[in-house]
Amino acid sequence: MSSTEVGVKRVYDFAEGSREMRDLLGGKGANVAEMTRLGLPVPKGFTITTETCIQYLANDHRFPQGLDAEISAHLTALEEAAGKRLGDAENPLLVSVRSGAKFSMPGMMDTVLNLGLNDRSVEGLAARTGNPRFAYDSYRRFIQMFGDVVAGVDKDHFEHALSAMKADRGVEQDVDLGADDLRALVGTFKGIYEERKGEPFPQEPRAQLDAAVRAVFESWDNRRARDYRRLNRIPHDLGTAVNVQQMVFGNTGPRSGTGVAFTRSNVTGETSEPFGDFLINAQGEDVVAGIRTPRPLVELADELPEAYAQLIETMELLERTYRNMQDVEFTIEDGALYMLQTRNGKRSAQAMARIAVDMLDEGIVTEQESLTALVDPDQIRQLLLPQLDQSAAPAPLATGVNASPGAAAGAIVFTADEAERRGKAGEHVILVRDETTPDDFHGMIEAQGILTARGGKTSHAAIVAVGMGKPAVCGVSAIRFAEDGTIAIGERAFSEGDRITIDGTSGLVYAGDAPLLPPDPNNPYLLRIIEWADRARTMRVRTNADTPEDAVRAREFGAEGIGLCRTEHMFQGEDRLPIVQRMILAGDDEARVESLAKLRTFQEGDFEGIFRAMAGLPVTIRLLDPPLHEFLPSLVELSERVAVARATGTPDPEAEEQLPKVQQLHEVNPMLGTRGCRLGIEWPDVYRMQVAAIVSAACTVKAESGEAPEVEIMIPLVGFEEELRLLRDQVIDAAELVLRERGETLEYLVGTMIELPRAALLADEIARQADFFSFGTNDLTQTVLGFSRDDAENKFLTHYLQANVITFNPFETIDQAGVGGLVAQAVTTARAAKPGIKLGVCGEHGGDPASVVFFHGAGLDYVSCSPFRVQTAIVAAGRAALDG
Ligand code: ADP
Ligand code: MG
Ligand code: MG
């Protein structure tokens, strides 16, 4: 669409929209329109579309043609409806200019309140309301917000002037300042603005409006908004809408106020009492800004009972309308309630699970709706976050608000930059702040937990932490920040780097590392959700497990078999490694055969344990994959040892013996070297030994329990049909030999991993030799993208994400178009060549909800993932089946 195109509607009155129009009107705009449609008390206004924002940004930051006139027309209509005019000296209309994207990004973009005030209209407002204190309070707020958001004048300058005024008048609270104080403050604020900005505070209301609209458009691209989108996988090209709305005032006196509320607890999901915060005689941001400590919503029933009752009724209506827990913002002006926002509330993992189950039981949603709309598979893992072991915990240091559940221990850091730096270096840190602001976002991403001295459950820290699934304790008034850069928590002093534990479930803070409990897989709400998912899904979920312990744990989580058992870890144990090394270094066949026989005994034990844990279920065992030099000391280490031995004259026969072999095995690029099936072809004895161990172990377990595991023997890194044909023959030969020796029979499958582009492209040929395929999407991503994972994640991926070359990490979520495209194509051609072939995925993507949806669509039979992600995958597979 070109920016000069005529006939494009860019501005919608609230009365013209609905909640279906989120794409165009943004979430906030669509929802105020919906509330208007429902007949709720919403101040009037209009919305400039998200498309307009994108056009503005693409069009050299200029308004597209025609926008100006459309805004004028809607403004005139608003003025007529309100019976007031923007900037009028007698009866001024005031508006808010509010950002609002399709997906809510709390606090990430900008909003300006009280727009339309100037030196003349403020007098009109004062005279008209008979409340000069209110008029000047609104004007000083406007100058401050406009200065900060539109003109880039740091809000601290205004805050300092405000604090100085309060100190001078000997008062604590903003509300204790009188009309004359605030009038004087307006003068100071205008001075600050002019000094910093180099021009006077703009008096012309339409110029104020246009500048604010631009600022909201620009805020789509600010750093914190971009960071937030990256973390939440929101595309960068959606744009924000701009909502221009008549102001209502919570700051006109004791019968006015403002607040935020949830229809159910966003932390636990309970409905026992209304959840939220409010402030009397306050406006907008005051509640979340932590300037005054807000009061719990229940107390509003005493202060303004009628408005309170109407609010509760409205929240129930909204919850039934949206069929989801709502997070609302409201303002009360002289006893009258106004709804300013509603949206599906962000919630902790605990609350997510409980709300999904409760809303079904209350008859508000169906099972399918609950699973698709109320269950978030990304949060399932957080249900398994560590909790504090209350019974073994030391005495707490301090208490605060239990803002976001789960417990975390780490080193104290005081700035977001430090949290980012240490966190990226792999250290566990707790970010400790007076309060957080959106500018701290990048540090919060890297911290294990958040601790603040001020703010409640609706503070920035709390909301963001809940969204990220991180523990947070807020409003710990026992925290004192000292001048020398240390803090005191209660009686104890702490410096940066000292360790603490926070428990966001209880709101307690502990010195040092308090004991944490492993997670509970039997959360009753989660089990209900799993039942729904089991009913819906068509894909199986297996686990990646290399040990009997992992296999047992995964079965508790509901794993339906093993999709990948790597055998190399079994070679690494300290009782095995020397034998493996002897096998590799063996000078003759006899020595090799002897080492292999010893290894076979170990391997049989390993496999028996795993088969017992997975009795009756399929178990895919991958034959040895990594290059052999990984089992020997590194070339550098050995060379050093030999050099030292020779220089000092102290012999090191082991190093002398190993060095030539390591030199011989050394490769320039081992990832693409002698590994996988290449190893099997060059060293057939190793694979034969492994197959013999697998088959023997299966026969033993079958004899014990009467139930044979479904054995699937998997050859890694195949690219050519001939590789698989050769190795398949060998596998069958070795297996049959064991079965003949034991006089037993066993069903087993022989298949391959698909992790090279060639194998995917020629899946029909490879399928001729395979009973099953398992897409190894970790290596497939490396080989299709040509990205070495370690180098990507440690180096260039961050730059790629920042520069928007790609918008997500392809090792976490499958690259659908590239890697995914190859998978989908291979599925089709393999099934055409061999209709019954079993197809699954065993990369880490198997536990990533977005990737699971893709694999469902591609028609795979199962996904396999780490034990802790099995429940996530089950839920994601259930949702995928319903959505599809
Ligand atoms: P955010 O997306 O950061 O929540 P909002 O646009 O919702 O920003 O504005 C923040 C707060 O400003 C609102 O919760 C409300 O209290 C106040 N506000 C916005 N518009 C108005 C209005 N028209 N009248 C009164 N208060 C408003
Ligand atoms: Mg809001
Ligand atoms: Mg691999």
PDB file of C-alpha atoms in Angstrom, residues 394 397 407-414 422 426-432 448-449 451 487 489 492-502 509-514 516:
ATOM      1  CA  PRO A 394      17.072 -20.294  57.418  1.00  0.00           C
ATOM      2  CA  LEU A 397      16.130 -11.402  56.376  1.00  0.00           C
ATOM      3  CA  ALA A 407      12.667 -19.135  44.139  1.00  0.00           C
ATOM      4  CA  ALA A 408      16.075 -18.054  42.904  1.00  0.00           C
ATOM      5  CA  ALA A 409      19.532 -17.640  44.351  1.00  0.00           C
ATOM      6  CA  GLY A 410      22.328 -15.533  42.926  1.00  0.00           C
ATOM      7  CA  ALA A 411      24.838 -12.747  43.260  1.00  0.00           C
ATOM      8  CA  ILE A 412      23.477  -9.277  43.972  1.00  0.00           C
ATOM      9  CA  VAL A 413      23.786  -6.750  41.154  1.00  0.00           C
ATOM     10  CA  PHE A 414      22.538  -3.192  41.315  1.00  0.00           C
ATOM     11  CA  ARG A 422      27.293 -11.079  34.400  1.00  0.00           C
ATOM     12  CA  GLY A 426      26.691 -17.439  32.761  1.00  0.00           C
ATOM     13  CA  GLU A 427      26.535 -16.177  36.342  1.00  0.00           C
ATOM     14  CA  HIS A 428      23.302 -16.373  38.342  1.00  0.00           C
ATOM     15  CA  VAL A 429      22.371 -12.890  39.490  1.00  0.00           C
ATOM     16  CA  ILE A 430      19.572 -11.210  41.405  1.00  0.00           C
ATOM     17  CA  LEU A 431      18.866  -7.683  40.197  1.00  0.00           C
ATOM     18  CA  VAL A 432      18.262  -5.475  43.231  1.00  0.00           C
ATOM     19  CA  GLN A 448      17.488 -15.154  37.784  1.00  0.00           C
ATOM     20  CA  GLY A 449      15.271 -13.028  39.992  1.00  0.00           C
ATOM     21  CA  LEU A 451      14.191  -7.765  44.157  1.00  0.00           C
ATOM     22  CA  ILE A 487      22.864  -1.967  50.632  1.00  0.00           C
ATOM     23  CA  ILE A 489      18.617  -5.542  54.056  1.00  0.00           C
ATOM     24  CA  ARG A 492      22.771  -6.947  57.276  1.00  0.00           C
ATOM     25  CA  ALA A 493      25.001  -5.135  54.829  1.00  0.00           C
ATOM     26  CA  PHE A 494      25.539  -6.493  51.306  1.00  0.00           C
ATOM     27  CA  SER A 495      27.873  -5.523  48.509  1.00  0.00           C
ATOM     28  CA  GLU A 496      27.587  -6.241  44.841  1.00  0.00           C
ATOM     29  CA  GLY A 497      28.399  -9.920  44.223  1.00  0.00           C
ATOM     30  CA  ASP A 498      27.180 -11.136  47.644  1.00  0.00           C
ATOM     31  CA  ARG A 499      24.737 -13.996  47.400  1.00  0.00           C
ATOM     32  CA  ILE A 500      21.069 -13.917  48.365  1.00  0.00           C
ATOM     33  CA  THR A 501      17.970 -16.026  47.763  1.00  0.00           C
ATOM     34  CA  ILE A 502      14.533 -14.635  47.025  1.00  0.00           C
ATOM     35  CA  VAL A 509      14.386 -12.747  51.239  1.00  0.00           C
ATOM     36  CA  TYR A 510      17.281 -14.809  52.599  1.00  0.00           C
ATOM     37  CA  ALA A 511      21.008 -14.255  52.968  1.00  0.00           C
ATOM     38  CA  GLY A 512      23.197 -16.670  51.028  1.00  0.00           C
ATOM     39  CA  ASP A 513      21.946 -19.730  49.154  1.00  0.00           C
ATOM     40  CA  ALA A 514      18.757 -21.085  50.735  1.00  0.00           C
ATOM     41  CA  LEU A 516      15.589 -25.160  46.859  1.00  0.00           C
TER      42      LEU A 516
END
